[in-house]
CSV table of C-alpha atoms and ligand atoms in Angstrom, one decimal:
chain,number,residue,atom,x,y,z
I,176,MET,CA,0.0,26.3,0.8
I,177,LYS,CA,0.8,24.0,3.7
I,178,ILE,CA,0.7,20.2,3.4
I,179,ALA,CA,0.7,17.9,6.5
I,180,THR,CA,1.6,14.3,6.2
I,181,ILE,CA,0.6,11.8,8.9
I,182,LEU,CA,2.4,8.5,9.1
I,183,GLY,CA,3.2,5.9,11.8
I,184,THR,CA,4.5,2.6,10.5
I,185,ARG,CA,7.3,1.3,8.3
I,186,PRO,CA,5.4,1.0,5.0
I,187,GLU,CA,3.9,4.5,5.4
I,188,ILE,CA,7.3,6.0,5.8
I,189,ILE,CA,8.6,4.2,2.7
I,190,LYS,CA,5.6,5.0,0.5
I,191,MET,CA,5.3,8.7,1.7
I,192,ALA,CA,9.0,9.4,1.3
I,193,PRO,CA,8.8,10.1,-2.4
I,194,ILE,CA,5.9,12.5,-1.8
I,195,ILE,CA,7.6,14.3,1.1
I,196,ASP,CA,10.6,14.6,-1.1
I,197,GLU,CA,8.6,16.0,-4.0
I,198,ILE,CA,6.8,18.6,-1.8
I,199,GLY,CA,10.2,19.6,-0.4
I,200,LYS,CA,11.8,20.0,-3.9
I,201,ARG,CA,8.9,22.3,-4.9
I,202,GLY,CA,9.5,24.5,-1.8
I,203,ILE,CA,6.0,24.0,-0.5
I,204,ASP,CA,5.6,24.4,3.3
I,205,GLN,CA,5.1,21.0,4.9
I,206,ILE,CA,5.0,19.3,8.3
I,207,VAL,CA,5.3,15.6,9.0
I,208,LEU,CA,3.5,14.1,12.0
I,209,HIS,CA,4.5,10.6,13.2
I,210,THR,CA,2.0,8.8,15.4
I,211,GLY,CA,4.7,6.7,17.0
I,212,GLN,CA,2.8,3.4,16.2
I,213,HIS,CA,6.2,1.9,15.1
I,214,TYR,CA,9.0,3.0,17.4
I,215,ASP,CA,11.9,0.5,17.2
I,216,LYS,CA,14.7,2.2,15.2
I,217,GLU,CA,14.7,-0.6,12.7
I,218,MET,CA,10.9,-0.1,12.1
I,219,SER,CA,11.0,3.7,12.0
I,220,ASP,CA,14.0,6.0,12.4
I,221,ASN,CA,16.3,4.0,10.1
I,222,PHE,CA,13.9,4.6,7.2
I,223,PHE,CA,14.1,8.4,7.5
I,224,ARG,CA,17.8,8.0,7.3
I,225,ASP,CA,17.9,5.5,4.4
I,226,LEU,CA,15.2,7.3,2.4
I,227,GLU,CA,16.9,10.6,3.1
I,228,ILE,CA,13.8,12.5,4.3
I,229,PRO,CA,13.9,14.9,7.3
I,230,ALA,CA,12.9,13.6,10.7
I,231,PRO,CA,9.2,14.2,11.6
I,232,ASP,CA,8.3,17.6,13.0
I,233,TYR,CA,6.0,15.9,15.6
I,234,ASN,CA,5.9,12.5,17.2
I,235,ILE,CA,2.8,11.6,19.3
I,236,HIS,CA,4.5,8.5,20.7
I,237,VAL,CA,1.3,6.4,20.9
I,238,GLY,CA,3.2,3.1,21.1
I,239,SER,CA,1.5,-0.2,21.0
I,240,GLY,CA,-1.9,-1.1,22.3
I,241,THR,CA,-5.4,-2.2,21.4
I,242,HIS,CA,-7.0,-0.7,18.3
I,243,GLY,CA,-9.4,1.5,20.2
I,244,ARG,CA,-6.8,2.8,22.6
I,245,GLN,CA,-4.1,3.4,20.0
I,246,THR,CA,-6.5,5.1,17.5
I,247,GLY,CA,-8.1,7.3,20.3
I,248,ARG,CA,-4.7,8.5,21.5
I,249,MET,CA,-3.7,9.2,17.9
I,250,MET,CA,-6.8,11.2,17.3
I,251,GLU,CA,-6.2,13.3,20.4
I,252,GLY,CA,-2.6,14.1,19.5
I,253,ILE,CA,-3.3,14.7,15.8
I,254,GLU,CA,-6.2,17.1,16.6
I,255,GLU,CA,-4.1,19.2,18.9
I,256,ILE,CA,-1.3,19.6,16.3
I,257,LEU,CA,-3.6,20.3,13.3
I,258,MET,CA,-5.6,22.9,15.2
I,259,GLU,CA,-2.3,24.7,15.8
I,260,GLU,CA,-0.7,24.1,12.4
I,261,LYS,CA,-3.9,24.6,10.2
I,262,PRO,CA,-2.6,22.9,7.0
I,263,ASP,CA,-4.5,23.2,3.7
I,264,ILE,CA,-4.5,19.4,3.2
I,265,VAL,CA,-3.5,16.4,5.2
I,266,LEU,CA,-2.1,13.3,3.5
I,267,VAL,CA,-2.6,9.9,4.9
I,268,GLN,CA,-1.3,6.7,3.2
I,269,GLY,CA,-2.8,3.2,3.0
I,270,ASP,CA,-4.8,1.5,5.7
I,271,THR,CA,-3.1,1.7,9.1
I,272,ASN,CA,-4.6,3.1,12.3
I,273,ALA,CA,-2.9,6.4,11.5
I,274,VAL,CA,-5.0,6.6,8.4
I,275,LEU,CA,-8.2,6.0,10.3
I,276,ALA,CA,-7.3,8.5,13.1
I,277,GLY,CA,-6.0,11.2,10.7
I,278,ALA,CA,-8.9,11.0,8.3
I,279,LEU,CA,-11.5,11.1,11.1
I,280,VAL,CA,-9.9,14.1,12.8
I,281,CYS,CA,-9.6,16.1,9.6
I,282,ALA,CA,-13.2,15.4,8.6
I,283,LYS,CA,-14.3,16.8,11.9
I,284,LEU,CA,-12.0,19.8,11.6
I,285,HIS,CA,-13.1,20.4,8.0
I,286,ILE,CA,-9.5,20.0,6.7
I,287,ALA,CA,-9.2,18.3,3.3
I,288,VAL,CA,-7.8,14.8,3.4
I,289,GLY,CA,-5.8,13.3,0.5
I,290,HIS,CA,-5.8,9.6,0.7
I,291,VAL,CA,-2.7,8.1,-0.9
I,292,GLU,CA,-3.2,4.5,-2.1
I,293,ALA,CA,-7.0,5.0,-1.9
I,294,GLY,CA,-9.6,2.5,-3.3
I,295,LEU,CA,-8.0,-0.8,-2.3
I,296,ARG,CA,-10.4,-3.4,-1.1
I,297,SER,CA,-9.9,-7.0,0.2
I,298,PHE,CA,-13.7,-7.3,0.8
I,299,ASP,CA,-12.7,-8.9,4.2
I,300,LEU,CA,-14.2,-6.8,7.0
I,301,THR,CA,-12.4,-8.9,9.7
I,302,MET,CA,-9.2,-7.2,8.6
I,303,PRO,CA,-8.6,-4.0,10.6
I,304,GLU,CA,-7.0,-2.5,7.5
I,305,GLU,CA,-10.2,-2.9,5.5
I,306,ILE,CA,-12.2,-0.8,8.0
I,307,ASN,CA,-9.4,1.8,8.1
I,308,ARG,CA,-9.3,2.2,4.4
I,309,LYS,CA,-13.0,2.4,3.9
I,310,VAL,CA,-13.5,5.0,6.6
I,311,ALA,CA,-10.6,7.0,5.3
I,312,ASP,CA,-12.1,7.0,1.8
I,313,ILE,CA,-15.4,8.3,3.2
I,314,CYS,CA,-13.6,11.2,4.9
I,315,SER,CA,-11.3,12.2,2.0
I,316,ALA,CA,-11.5,15.0,-0.5
I,317,MET,CA,-8.8,13.7,-2.9
I,318,TYR,CA,-8.1,10.1,-3.8
I,319,PHE,CA,-4.6,9.1,-5.1
I,320,ILE,CA,-5.3,5.8,-6.6
I,321,PRO,CA,-2.7,3.2,-7.8
I,322,THR,CA,-4.7,1.5,-10.5
I,323,GLU,CA,-7.9,1.7,-12.5
I,324,GLN,CA,-9.2,-1.4,-10.8
I,325,SER,CA,-9.0,0.3,-7.4
I,326,ALA,CA,-10.7,3.4,-8.8
I,327,ILE,CA,-13.5,1.1,-10.0
I,328,ASN,CA,-14.0,-0.1,-6.4
I,329,LEU,CA,-14.6,3.5,-5.4
I,330,LEU,CA,-17.0,4.2,-8.3
I,331,ALA,CA,-19.0,1.0,-7.3
I,332,GLU,CA,-19.3,2.4,-3.8
I,333,GLY,CA,-20.8,5.6,-5.1
I,334,PHE,CA,-17.7,7.9,-4.9
I,335,SER,CA,-17.7,10.7,-7.5
I,336,ARG,CA,-15.3,10.3,-10.3
I,337,LYS,CA,-14.2,13.9,-10.2
I,338,ASP,CA,-11.8,13.5,-7.3
I,339,LEU,CA,-10.3,10.1,-8.3
I,340,ILE,CA,-6.8,10.6,-9.5
I,341,ILE,CA,-4.9,7.6,-10.8
I,342,THR,CA,-1.3,8.0,-10.0
I,343,GLY,CA,0.3,4.6,-9.8
I,344,ASN,CA,1.9,3.6,-6.5
I,345,THR,CA,4.7,5.6,-4.8
I,346,VAL,CA,6.3,2.3,-3.9
I,347,VAL,CA,7.5,2.1,-7.5
I,348,ASP,CA,9.1,5.6,-7.1
I,349,ALA,CA,10.8,4.4,-3.9
I,350,CYS,CA,12.0,1.1,-5.4
I,351,PHE,CA,13.5,2.7,-8.6
I,352,ARG,CA,15.1,5.6,-6.6
I,353,HIS,CA,16.8,3.3,-4.1
I,354,LEU,CA,17.6,0.0,-5.9
I,355,GLU,CA,20.4,1.5,-7.9
I,356,ILE,CA,21.9,3.1,-4.8
I,357,SER,CA,21.7,-0.2,-3.0
I,358,LYS,CA,23.2,-2.2,-5.9
I,359,LYS,CA,26.2,0.1,-6.0
I,360,ARG,CA,26.6,0.0,-2.2
I,361,GLY,CA,26.1,-3.7,-1.5
I,362,PHE,CA,24.8,-5.1,1.7
I,363,ASP,CA,25.4,-3.0,4.8
I,364,GLU,CA,23.8,-5.1,7.6
I,365,GLU,CA,26.3,-7.2,9.5
I,366,SER,CA,23.8,-10.1,9.7
I,367,LEU,CA,23.4,-10.1,5.9
I,368,LYS,CA,27.1,-9.9,5.2
I,369,GLU,CA,27.5,-13.0,7.5
I,370,LEU,CA,25.0,-14.9,5.3
I,371,ASP,CA,27.2,-14.2,2.2
I,372,ILE,CA,24.1,-13.7,0.1
I,373,ASP,CA,26.0,-12.9,-3.0
I,374,ASN,CA,27.1,-16.5,-3.2
I,375,MET,CA,23.8,-18.0,-2.2
I,376,ASP,CA,21.4,-19.5,-4.7
I,377,ASN,CA,17.7,-20.1,-4.3
I,378,ILE,CA,17.0,-17.3,-1.9
I,379,LEU,CA,13.5,-17.2,-0.5
I,380,THR,CA,12.7,-13.9,1.3
I,381,LEU,CA,10.0,-14.4,3.8
I,382,THR,CA,8.1,-11.8,5.7
I,383,MET,CA,4.9,-12.1,7.7
I,384,HIS,CA,3.2,-10.0,10.2
I,385,ARG,CA,-0.5,-9.9,9.3
I,386,ALA,CA,-2.6,-10.4,12.5
I,387,GLU,CA,-4.8,-13.0,10.9
I,388,ASN,CA,-1.7,-15.2,10.2
I,389,VAL,CA,0.7,-14.6,13.0
I,390,ASP,CA,-1.8,-14.4,15.9
I,391,VAL,CA,-3.4,-17.7,15.0
I,392,LYS,CA,-1.3,-20.7,16.1
I,393,GLU,CA,-2.7,-23.2,13.6
I,394,ARG,CA,-1.8,-21.0,10.7
I,395,VAL,CA,1.7,-20.3,11.9
I,396,VAL,CA,2.2,-24.1,12.4
I,397,ASN,CA,1.1,-24.8,8.9
I,398,ILE,CA,3.4,-22.2,7.5
I,399,ILE,CA,6.4,-23.5,9.5
I,400,GLU,CA,5.7,-27.0,8.4
I,401,ALA,CA,5.9,-25.9,4.8
I,402,LEU,CA,9.1,-23.9,5.5
I,403,LYS,CA,10.6,-27.0,7.0
I,404,GLU,CA,10.1,-28.9,3.7
I,405,LEU,CA,11.6,-26.2,1.6
I,406,SER,CA,15.1,-27.2,2.5
I,407,ASP,CA,16.4,-26.6,-1.1
I,408,MET,CA,15.9,-22.9,-0.4
I,409,ASN,CA,17.9,-20.4,1.6
I,410,ILE,CA,15.1,-18.8,3.5
I,411,ILE,CA,15.9,-15.3,4.9
I,412,PHE,CA,13.3,-14.1,7.3
I,413,PRO,CA,13.6,-10.5,8.6
I,414,ILE,CA,11.2,-10.9,11.4
I,415,HIS,CA,8.6,-8.2,12.2
I,416,PRO,CA,8.4,-7.5,16.0
I,417,ARG,CA,4.8,-8.6,16.2
I,418,THR,CA,5.7,-12.0,14.7
I,419,LYS,CA,8.7,-12.4,17.0
I,420,HIS,CA,6.5,-11.9,20.0
I,421,THR,CA,3.8,-14.3,18.9
I,422,LEU,CA,6.3,-17.0,17.8
I,423,GLU,CA,7.9,-16.8,21.2
I,424,ASN,CA,4.5,-16.9,22.9
I,425,PHE,CA,3.5,-20.0,20.9
I,426,GLY,CA,6.9,-21.6,21.7
I,427,LEU,CA,7.7,-21.9,18.0
I,428,PHE,CA,10.5,-19.4,17.6
I,429,ASP,CA,13.3,-21.8,18.5
I,430,GLU,CA,12.0,-24.6,16.3
I,431,LEU,CA,12.0,-22.3,13.3
I,432,ASN,CA,15.3,-20.8,14.2
I,433,ASN,CA,16.9,-24.2,14.4
I,434,PHE,CA,16.3,-25.2,10.8
I,435,ASP,CA,19.6,-24.9,9.0
I,436,HIS,CA,18.1,-23.4,5.9
I,437,VAL,CA,16.1,-20.7,7.7
I,438,HIS,CA,17.9,-17.5,8.7
I,439,ILE,CA,15.9,-15.3,11.0
I,440,VAL,CA,17.3,-11.7,11.1
I,441,LYS,CA,16.0,-8.4,12.6
I,442,PRO,CA,13.9,-6.2,10.3
I,443,ILE,CA,16.4,-4.8,7.9
I,444,GLY,CA,16.9,-1.3,6.4
I,445,TYR,CA,15.2,-0.5,3.1
I,446,LEU,CA,18.4,-0.4,1.0
I,447,ASP,CA,19.4,-3.9,2.1
I,448,PHE,CA,15.9,-5.2,1.9
I,449,LEU,CA,15.5,-4.0,-1.7
I,450,LEU,CA,18.8,-5.7,-2.6
I,451,LEU,CA,17.8,-8.9,-0.9
I,452,THR,CA,14.4,-8.9,-2.6
I,453,SER,CA,15.9,-8.3,-6.0
I,454,LYS,CA,18.3,-11.2,-5.6
I,455,SER,CA,15.5,-13.6,-4.5
I,456,THR,CA,14.2,-16.5,-6.5
I,457,LEU,CA,10.9,-16.3,-4.6
I,458,ILE,CA,9.1,-14.0,-2.1
I,459,LEU,CA,6.8,-15.6,0.4
I,460,THR,CA,4.9,-12.9,2.2
I,461,ASP,CA,1.7,-11.6,3.7
I,462,SER,CA,2.8,-8.0,3.3
I,463,GLY,CA,0.9,-5.5,1.2
I,464,GLY,CA,3.9,-3.5,0.1
I,465,LEU,CA,6.0,-6.6,-0.7
I,466,GLN,CA,3.4,-7.9,-3.1
I,467,GLU,CA,3.8,-4.6,-5.0
I,468,GLU,CA,7.6,-4.6,-4.8
I,469,ALA,CA,7.8,-8.2,-6.0
I,470,ILE,CA,6.0,-7.4,-9.3
I,471,THR,CA,8.0,-4.2,-9.6
I,472,LEU,CA,11.3,-6.1,-9.2
I,473,ASP,CA,10.3,-9.1,-11.4
I,474,VAL,CA,10.4,-11.6,-8.6
I,475,PRO,CA,7.6,-14.2,-8.3
I,476,ALA,CA,5.5,-13.9,-5.1
I,477,LEU,CA,3.5,-16.3,-3.1
I,478,THR,CA,1.1,-14.5,-0.8
I,479,LEU,CA,0.3,-16.1,2.5
I,480,ARG,CA,-3.3,-14.8,2.5
I,481,TYR,CA,-6.7,-16.0,1.3
I,482,ASN,CA,-7.6,-12.6,-0.2
I,483,THR,CA,-5.7,-9.5,-1.4
I,484,GLU,CA,-6.5,-5.9,-1.9
I,485,ARG,CA,-3.8,-6.0,-4.6
I,486,PRO,CA,-5.6,-8.4,-7.1
I,487,GLU,CA,-3.9,-6.7,-10.0
I,488,THR,CA,-0.7,-8.6,-9.1
I,489,VAL,CA,-2.6,-11.9,-9.3
I,490,THR,CA,-4.3,-11.2,-12.6
I,491,ALA,CA,-1.1,-9.9,-14.1
I,492,GLY,CA,0.4,-13.3,-13.2
I,493,GLY,CA,3.2,-12.2,-10.8
I,494,ASN,CA,1.5,-13.3,-7.5
I,495,ILE,CA,-0.3,-16.4,-6.3
I,496,LEU,CA,-2.5,-16.6,-3.2
I,497,VAL,CA,-1.6,-19.6,-1.1
I,498,GLY,CA,-3.2,-18.8,2.2
I,499,SER,CA,-1.5,-20.7,5.1
I,500,ASN,CA,-2.1,-23.9,3.3
I,501,LYS,CA,1.0,-26.1,3.5
I,502,GLN,CA,0.2,-28.0,0.3
I,503,ALA,CA,-0.4,-24.8,-1.8
I,504,ILE,CA,2.8,-23.2,-0.5
I,505,LEU,CA,4.9,-26.3,-1.3
I,506,GLU,CA,3.4,-27.0,-4.7
I,507,ASN,CA,3.8,-23.4,-5.9
I,508,ALA,CA,7.3,-22.9,-4.4
I,509,ASN,CA,8.6,-26.1,-5.9
I,510,ARG,CA,7.2,-25.2,-9.2
I,511,ILE,CA,8.8,-21.8,-9.2
I,512,LEU,CA,12.1,-23.5,-8.2
I,513,ASN,CA,12.0,-26.3,-10.8
I,514,ASP,CA,9.9,-25.1,-13.7
I,515,LYS,CA,11.8,-22.4,-15.5
I,516,GLU,CA,9.0,-21.6,-17.9
I,517,PHE,CA,6.5,-21.1,-15.1
I,518,ALA,CA,8.9,-19.0,-13.1
I,519,ASP,CA,9.8,-16.8,-16.1
I,520,LYS,CA,6.1,-16.2,-16.8
I,521,MET,CA,5.7,-14.9,-13.2
I,522,LYS,CA,8.8,-12.8,-13.5
I,523,ASN,CA,7.6,-11.2,-16.7
I,524,ALA,CA,4.2,-10.2,-15.3
I,525,LYS,CA,3.5,-6.6,-16.2
I,526,ASN,CA,3.8,-4.2,-13.2
I,527,PRO,CA,0.4,-2.6,-12.8
I,528,TYR,CA,1.6,0.1,-10.4
I,529,GLY,CA,2.9,2.7,-12.9
I,530,GLN,CA,6.2,4.2,-14.0
I,531,GLY,CA,7.6,5.6,-10.8
I,532,ASP,CA,6.1,9.1,-11.2
I,533,ALA,CA,3.2,8.7,-8.6
I,534,ALA,CA,4.7,11.3,-6.2
I,535,LYS,CA,4.9,13.9,-9.0
I,536,LYS,CA,1.4,13.2,-10.2
I,537,THR,CA,0.1,13.5,-6.6
I,538,VAL,CA,1.7,16.8,-5.8
I,539,ASP,CA,0.7,18.2,-9.3
I,540,ALA,CA,-2.9,17.4,-8.4
I,541,ILE,CA,-2.7,18.9,-4.9
I,542,GLU,CA,-1.3,22.2,-6.4
I,543,LYS,CA,-4.0,22.3,-9.0
I,544,TYR,CA,-6.8,21.7,-6.3
I,545,TYR,CA,-5.2,24.4,-4.1
I,546,GLU,CA,-5.1,26.9,-6.9
I,547,GLU,CA,-8.7,26.2,-7.8
I,548,GLY,CA,-9.8,26.7,-4.2
I,549,ILE,CA,-11.1,23.1,-4.0
I,550,LEU,CA,-9.2,22.3,-0.8
I,551,ASN,CA,-11.4,24.8,1.2
I,552,ILE,CA,-13.9,22.7,2.9
I,553,THR,CA,-16.8,25.0,3.8
I,554,ALA,CA,-20.5,24.6,4.3
I,555,PRO,CA,-22.2,25.2,0.9
I,556,GLU,CA,-23.7,28.6,0.2
I,557,ASP,CA,-25.1,27.8,-3.2
I,558,ILE,CA,-28.5,26.3,-3.4
I,559,MET,CA,-28.0,22.7,-4.3
I,560,ASP,CA,-28.0,21.8,-8.0
I,561,SER,CA,-30.7,19.4,-8.9
I,562,PHE,CA,-29.5,16.4,-10.8
I,563,THR,CA,-30.8,13.1,-11.8
I,564,ARG,CA,-28.8,9.8,-12.1
I,565,LYS,CA,-29.4,8.2,-15.5
I,566,MET,CA,-28.4,5.2,-17.4
I,567,THR,CA,-28.0,4.9,-21.2
I,568,LEU,CA,-26.4,2.8,-23.9
I,569,ILE,CA,-24.1,4.9,-26.1
I,570,ASP,CA,-24.3,4.1,-29.8
I,571,THR,CA,-22.0,6.8,-31.3
I,572,ASP,CA,-18.3,7.6,-31.2
I,573,ILE,CA,-18.0,9.9,-28.2
I,574,THR,CA,-15.3,10.2,-25.5
I,575,VAL,CA,-16.2,10.6,-21.8
I,576,VAL,CA,-15.1,14.3,-21.7
I,577,GLU,CA,-17.1,15.1,-24.9
I,578,PHE,CA,-20.2,13.4,-23.5
I,579,GLU,CA,-19.9,15.3,-20.2
I,580,GLN,CA,-19.5,18.7,-22.0
I,581,LYS,CA,-22.4,17.9,-24.4
I,582,GLU,CA,-24.8,16.7,-21.7
I,583,ASN,CA,-23.6,18.9,-18.7
I,584,ALA,CA,-23.1,15.6,-16.9
I,585,LEU,CA,-20.6,13.6,-14.9
I,586,VAL,CA,-20.1,10.0,-16.1
I,587,HIS,CA,-20.1,7.6,-13.2
I,588,MET,CA,-19.9,3.9,-14.1
I,589,VAL,CA,-19.1,2.4,-17.5
I,590,PHE,CA,-19.9,-1.1,-18.5
I,591,ASP,CA,-18.2,-2.6,-21.5
I,592,GLY,CA,-20.3,-5.8,-21.9
I,593,ASP,CA,-20.0,-7.4,-18.5
I,594,GLU,CA,-16.8,-5.6,-17.6
I,595,MET,CA,-16.6,-2.4,-15.6
I,596,ARG,CA,-14.2,0.2,-17.0
I,597,PHE,CA,-12.8,3.3,-15.5
I,598,PRO,CA,-14.1,6.4,-17.3
I,599,SER,CA,-10.8,8.1,-18.2
I,600,ASP,CA,-11.5,11.3,-20.1
I,601,GLU,CA,-10.4,9.9,-23.5
I,602,LEU,CA,-12.3,6.6,-23.3
I,603,ASN,CA,-14.5,6.1,-26.3
I,604,LEU,CA,-17.9,5.1,-25.0
I,605,LYS,CA,-19.3,3.6,-28.2
I,606,GLY,CA,-21.2,0.4,-27.4
I,607,MET,CA,-21.0,0.9,-23.6
I,608,MET,CA,-23.7,1.2,-21.0
I,609,ILE,CA,-23.0,4.2,-18.7
I,610,THR,CA,-24.5,5.7,-15.6
I,611,TYR,CA,-24.1,9.5,-15.2
I,612,ASP,CA,-25.3,12.4,-13.2
I,613,LYS,CA,-27.1,15.0,-15.3
I,614,ARG,CA,-27.1,18.6,-14.0
I,615,GLU,CA,-30.5,20.1,-14.8
T,839,LIG,C1,0.7,-2.3,11.5
T,839,LIG,C2,-0.6,-2.0,10.7
T,839,LIG,C3,-0.5,-2.9,9.5
T,839,LIG,C4,0.7,-2.8,8.7
T,839,LIG,C5,1.9,-3.0,9.6
T,839,LIG,C6,3.2,-2.6,8.9
T,839,LIG,C7,-2.6,-1.3,11.8
T,839,LIG,C8,-4.0,-1.8,12.3
T,839,LIG,N1,-1.8,-2.3,11.4
T,839,LIG,O1,0.6,-3.6,12.0
T,839,LIG,O2,-1.6,-2.6,8.6
T,839,LIG,O3,0.8,-3.7,7.7
T,839,LIG,O4,1.8,-2.1,10.7
T,839,LIG,O5,4.3,-3.2,9.5
T,839,LIG,O6,-2.4,-0.2,11.8
T,839,LIG,N2,6.0,-3.7,17.9
T,839,LIG,C9,7.3,-3.6,18.4
T,839,LIG,N3,8.0,-2.5,17.9
T,839,LIG,C10,7.5,-1.6,17.1
T,839,LIG,C11,6.2,-1.7,16.6
T,839,LIG,C12,5.5,-2.8,17.0
T,839,LIG,O7,7.8,-4.4,19.2
T,839,LIG,O8,8.2,-0.6,16.7
T,839,LIG,C13,5.2,-4.9,18.4
T,839,LIG,C14,4.3,-4.7,19.6
T,839,LIG,O9,4.3,-5.8,20.4
T,839,LIG,C15,3.0,-4.5,19.0
T,839,LIG,C16,3.0,-5.4,17.8
T,839,LIG,O10,4.4,-5.3,17.3
T,839,LIG,O11,1.9,-4.8,19.9
T,839,LIG,C17,2.1,-5.0,16.7
T,839,LIG,O12,2.3,-3.6,16.3
T,839,LIG,P1,1.1,-2.7,15.7
T,839,LIG,O13,1.7,-1.4,15.3
T,839,LIG,O14,-0.1,-2.7,16.6
T,839,LIG,O15,0.7,-3.5,14.4
T,839,LIG,P2,1.5,-4.1,13.2
T,839,LIG,O16,1.3,-5.6,13.3
T,839,LIG,O17,2.9,-3.6,13.2
T,840,LIG,N1,10.7,-3.9,4.5
T,840,LIG,C1,12.0,-3.5,4.9
T,840,LIG,N2,12.7,-4.3,5.7
T,840,LIG,C2,12.2,-5.5,6.1
T,840,LIG,C3,10.9,-5.9,5.7
T,840,LIG,C4,10.2,-5.1,4.9
T,840,LIG,O1,12.4,-2.4,4.5
T,840,LIG,O2,12.9,-6.2,6.9
T,840,LIG,C5,9.9,-3.0,3.6
T,840,LIG,C6,9.5,-3.5,2.3
T,840,LIG,O3,10.4,-3.3,1.3
T,840,LIG,C7,8.1,-2.8,2.1
T,840,LIG,C8,7.6,-2.5,3.4
T,840,LIG,O4,8.7,-2.7,4.3
T,840,LIG,O5,8.3,-1.6,1.4
T,840,LIG,C9,6.5,-3.4,3.8
T,840,LIG,O6,6.1,-3.2,5.1
T,840,LIG,P1,5.2,-4.2,5.9
T,840,LIG,O7,5.3,-5.5,5.3
T,840,LIG,O8,5.6,-4.1,7.4
T,840,LIG,O9,3.8,-3.6,5.8
T,840,LIG,P2,2.6,-3.7,4.7
T,840,LIG,O10,3.1,-3.3,3.4
T,840,LIG,O11,2.1,-5.1,4.8
T,840,LIG,O12,1.5,-2.8,5.3
């Protein structure tokens, strides 16, 4: 079996590293293809070094550009390589343009796509990431899904349950694997050593790069005004290159950089960043990955967005959406700082993203699908089964798997009162309304 991984940005490298590592450990043939969307060494190469994964086999070097141009160039480069390499499955991760380009190319070449971190939805179609993740899901053959809630999103859109595999999120694997190393090693970056973080209280780690925030001057101004008033905090801001460019263009970089309590530093390596995050009193971010890492590391997060495709972090109590609303940012930050009970409740929120074995579960499932021949995407030769989609209320003790065997059916959606549940094999359906496909 040959597995190809396509990645292109910082978070994809971080979240695919545990899977690349697991594939390598099992001796499975693999190639890694970098689109070159992120190219600064502190946004790309340094992560291969820190996470101890081999350098990519290919780099398409697409660089920066408009969405259409960047995605088109990626598709051209990816197609050429995959036609030559002929992998059995291609893995894409998350919701970047690499995911869109990779999934579309594979669908046309009839190569199975495994979407890692599938099923997330912000329900905001103005986000480029929402389009990317939805298109990728349509093109995929296997779905590696972080939580039951994300799996339910896919069921509600009509995806078949049989290929939905709940794994947790590989960011937990990456966090657990690297935090201990970084604790032993201490800070490495000169800029962080200079800040003497070990002796600093009230650290607020800030990251922002989301287009809908940093490309809109009014939103940036609101956020900066809030930061100005948070002068009790030591704000450490590893700045994303996109944000640096837009702050400079808006003429706001110097104003922010001149606040005594704000320390703007270059994007920092993963080991240093994990250590910084874990020592923080508060995380203020619009990053997807950081919302997950905050709840994994028991640090309260305020998310600078009006919606999130990670709602589990909010319902668990570890994350609060504050948008770019100055008042909401200040009220919540000050409460975390001054109200110990409130802060402790946020810190103790249960991590919804699993135990740190997502990579193992992902590769287990790929091996199983490969052995069963399910990764071969060919035009059907069997005459189509006829089936009818039905709905029924279950009034006896019966699990999903028992019901499916008895009825020759595939359970689709399950409603427990007004709540939708994920039909895991062992779920007892008594008292629940279900929809299912019945093979005739
Ligand atoms: C991309 C992803 C986003 C992800 C983020 C992770 C898409 C649509 N967006 O956003 O989902 O959360 O990566 O960080 O795929 N730049 C540099 N050096 C680099 C990379 C970028 O200077 O190495 C600058 C360029 O000016 C570029 C801008 O940053 O135009 C934006 O980069 P781009 O890759 O287009 O989007 P991100 O904002 O990084
Ligand atoms: N990160 C890092 N150094 C930094 C900022 C972030 O290593 O200076 C890591 C962070 O730990 C997380 C990932 O980058 O795992 C998040 O990437 P980003 O916010 O760029 O993208 P998103 O997750 O929003 O797609």
